């Protein structure tokens, strides 16, 4: 239009340097953090750089990462799921107990577990969108109920706090191969969960960046009212996100079960926070609308490196939590600072 | 061409009379300004045209056909788009994602977003409205308030709006920014849209308006075409001439 108008725009564009672009990537802070932690343990811990350690670190990262991916998507969509940790255990318990009580084929249990777990996720989303209560409250309720049910039902059915072994059942070897096998590449053992994890990161990234659903996820987390006003199905998007978390919980739960052959019903409490921390360290904005699946993977990798690095350095593992807290604070500060610099309105 | 015609429209909320006997015309390629102080019934009026509320009395004609709108979707399908002052955009999302939000074009077997098309179209459509945005990837929150309004306007135009309702587009803006937005409003008019401009600023209204409807306490206190009324008369009617006189009296110093 007018010359003066165009000129003000040019000024703004000039200020968007490639460096600023890089800084505004959600995962930037976590990549810097991961490099720092890697260098730290490479120096401080003997054996951290050994090839066999790579498999160990990646395995630890993958068990967190499989859940951190859908939890990150949910957080980008503006919500939390505090029931994610115990839902993993519930999923394993349903699978194990259904197989044991009803049939002799583990795959039937695996299938039923998928349905039940997805139903719990859908219920989370349904209650949230119907009641319009904060997700903190809704999923805290689910968390407590599931924790109680995991223990209560297991004791009721099996008489103890752990399930009976299903190792001698039909389909156990194949299910074990899918969810808990080990692949050896170049003499290094890699758990199959690493492949699940990487596949989930790839799929989630594609959904976020290249599909309509991804656009909707960013929108419902960034400004729910605006999204609704332009016709985004907010309810459907949120329920879908909770079902995504449930799907992750199903994979993790089956891994938990088929790594051994029985499940401890009290497991999983507290893990929900670890998933959330991995997502936040990976650059997800806790208030929604910003973040990435790759970031959550880097966050999970930071976890894996720290938890195993401390072991390799032969320190007391109690210090793990201390590192975690410090990392969370630093990462959040860094992310906030980076975002402010990158998005400072002209 | 008369795109929208309201004749003696009224709306009651329970025992509250929000709107009574309001008439208004929106013509293609013209701007109809709705002026009034807070609580005058401006919001109720646009909610009726935008399909958020149904009117209780009077008639609403769209392109000559008497209509009752039941939802914003219906209004959109009839070509009536509303740009709300506050809920126009998602600040952290790139401009091009905001532009297509809710109506994303998809391509290929996997139904992925047609990102190239989205980027190109956003840039081209904004250019047609007079904004040369080189980087459609920047978060829309980094644009100024006026530019955000402009994106919302360009968006409505692109998605086939014939009537554009603008809810106080200049209310939160400074003088210069307001001027920029008014230029885009004029640009939309020049592209043949009928524009309804809601405002409580008679100066802004008189700059661009072809018709002026004045509301006070839910009733219509004036309806003029541009050649019937001067800015001074508009300002005085809008403020309520006698009210202003008594205010001046009260504030006069001993």
CSV table of C-alpha atoms in Angstrom, one decimal, chain A residues 1-2 4-6 8-10 12-13 16 21 206 208-216 218-223 225-227 229-232 285 288-290 339 342-346, chain B residues 73 86-93 96-97 100-104 106 110-113 115 118-119 129-135 137-139 141-144 147 155 176 180 183-184 187:
chain,number,residue,atom,x,y,z
A,1,UNK,CA,0.0,0.0,0.0
A,2,UNK,CA,1.9,3.1,1.1
A,4,UNK,CA,5.9,4.0,4.8
A,5,UNK,CA,3.8,0.9,5.6
A,6,UNK,CA,6.1,-1.3,3.6
A,8,UNK,CA,8.1,-0.6,8.7
A,9,UNK,CA,7.6,-4.3,7.6
A,10,UNK,CA,11.0,-4.5,6.1
A,12,UNK,CA,10.8,-6.1,11.2
A,13,UNK,CA,11.9,-8.7,8.8
A,16,UNK,CA,14.4,-12.1,12.2
A,21,UNK,CA,15.0,-18.6,14.2
A,206,UNK,CA,4.4,-35.6,11.3
A,208,UNK,CA,2.0,-32.0,14.6
A,209,UNK,CA,3.6,-30.3,11.7
A,210,UNK,CA,2.0,-31.7,8.6
A,211,UNK,CA,-1.6,-32.6,9.4
A,212,UNK,CA,-4.8,-30.8,10.1
A,213,UNK,CA,-5.0,-32.4,13.5
A,214,UNK,CA,-1.6,-30.9,14.3
A,215,UNK,CA,-2.8,-27.5,13.5
A,216,UNK,CA,-5.8,-28.1,15.8
A,218,UNK,CA,-1.5,-26.1,18.6
A,219,UNK,CA,-4.6,-24.0,18.3
A,220,UNK,CA,-6.6,-25.5,21.2
A,221,UNK,CA,-3.5,-25.1,23.4
A,222,UNK,CA,-2.7,-21.6,22.2
A,223,UNK,CA,-6.1,-20.0,22.2
A,225,UNK,CA,-11.7,-19.7,22.2
A,226,UNK,CA,-10.2,-18.5,18.9
A,227,UNK,CA,-9.9,-22.1,17.8
A,229,UNK,CA,-14.6,-19.6,16.8
A,230,UNK,CA,-13.0,-20.6,13.5
A,231,UNK,CA,-14.5,-24.1,13.6
A,232,UNK,CA,-11.9,-26.2,15.2
A,285,UNK,CA,5.2,-24.5,27.1
A,288,UNK,CA,0.1,-24.9,26.0
A,289,UNK,CA,0.4,-23.9,22.4
A,290,UNK,CA,4.1,-24.4,21.9
A,339,UNK,CA,11.1,-17.6,23.8
A,342,UNK,CA,12.6,-14.8,19.9
A,343,UNK,CA,9.1,-13.5,20.1
A,344,UNK,CA,9.6,-10.1,21.5
A,345,UNK,CA,7.0,-8.0,19.7
A,346,UNK,CA,8.6,-5.3,17.7
B,73,UNK,CA,-21.9,-21.7,11.0
B,86,UNK,CA,-10.1,-10.4,21.0
B,87,UNK,CA,-10.6,-13.9,19.7
B,88,UNK,CA,-9.3,-13.5,16.2
B,89,UNK,CA,-6.0,-15.5,16.3
B,90,UNK,CA,-3.8,-18.0,18.1
B,91,UNK,CA,-0.7,-15.8,19.0
B,92,UNK,CA,2.0,-18.5,19.1
B,93,UNK,CA,1.1,-20.0,15.7
B,96,UNK,CA,-0.1,-19.0,7.6
B,97,UNK,CA,-1.4,-21.6,10.1
B,100,UNK,CA,-6.2,-21.4,7.4
B,101,UNK,CA,-7.1,-22.5,10.9
B,102,UNK,CA,-10.3,-24.5,10.9
B,103,UNK,CA,-10.4,-24.8,7.0
B,104,UNK,CA,-7.0,-26.3,6.2
B,106,UNK,CA,-5.1,-31.0,2.4
B,110,UNK,CA,-2.1,-39.3,3.5
B,111,UNK,CA,-4.2,-36.1,3.6
B,112,UNK,CA,-1.3,-34.0,4.7
B,113,UNK,CA,-1.5,-30.2,4.9
B,115,UNK,CA,1.8,-26.4,3.3
B,118,UNK,CA,-1.0,-22.4,2.5
B,119,UNK,CA,2.2,-20.3,2.7
B,129,UNK,CA,-4.9,-6.3,1.2
B,130,UNK,CA,-1.8,-4.2,1.1
B,131,UNK,CA,0.4,-6.0,3.7
B,132,UNK,CA,3.7,-7.2,2.3
B,133,UNK,CA,4.6,-9.9,4.9
B,134,UNK,CA,7.9,-11.6,3.7
B,135,UNK,CA,7.9,-14.1,6.5
B,137,UNK,CA,6.3,-18.2,9.4
B,138,UNK,CA,6.5,-15.7,12.2
B,139,UNK,CA,4.1,-16.2,15.1
B,141,UNK,CA,1.6,-12.7,18.1
B,142,UNK,CA,4.6,-10.8,16.8
B,143,UNK,CA,2.4,-8.7,14.5
B,144,UNK,CA,0.9,-5.5,15.8
B,147,UNK,CA,-1.9,-6.2,11.4
B,155,UNK,CA,-8.9,-14.4,5.9
B,176,UNK,CA,-1.6,5.4,13.7
B,180,UNK,CA,-3.9,1.3,9.2
B,183,UNK,CA,-7.3,1.4,5.3
B,184,UNK,CA,-7.8,-2.4,5.3
B,187,UNK,CA,-9.7,-2.2,0.9
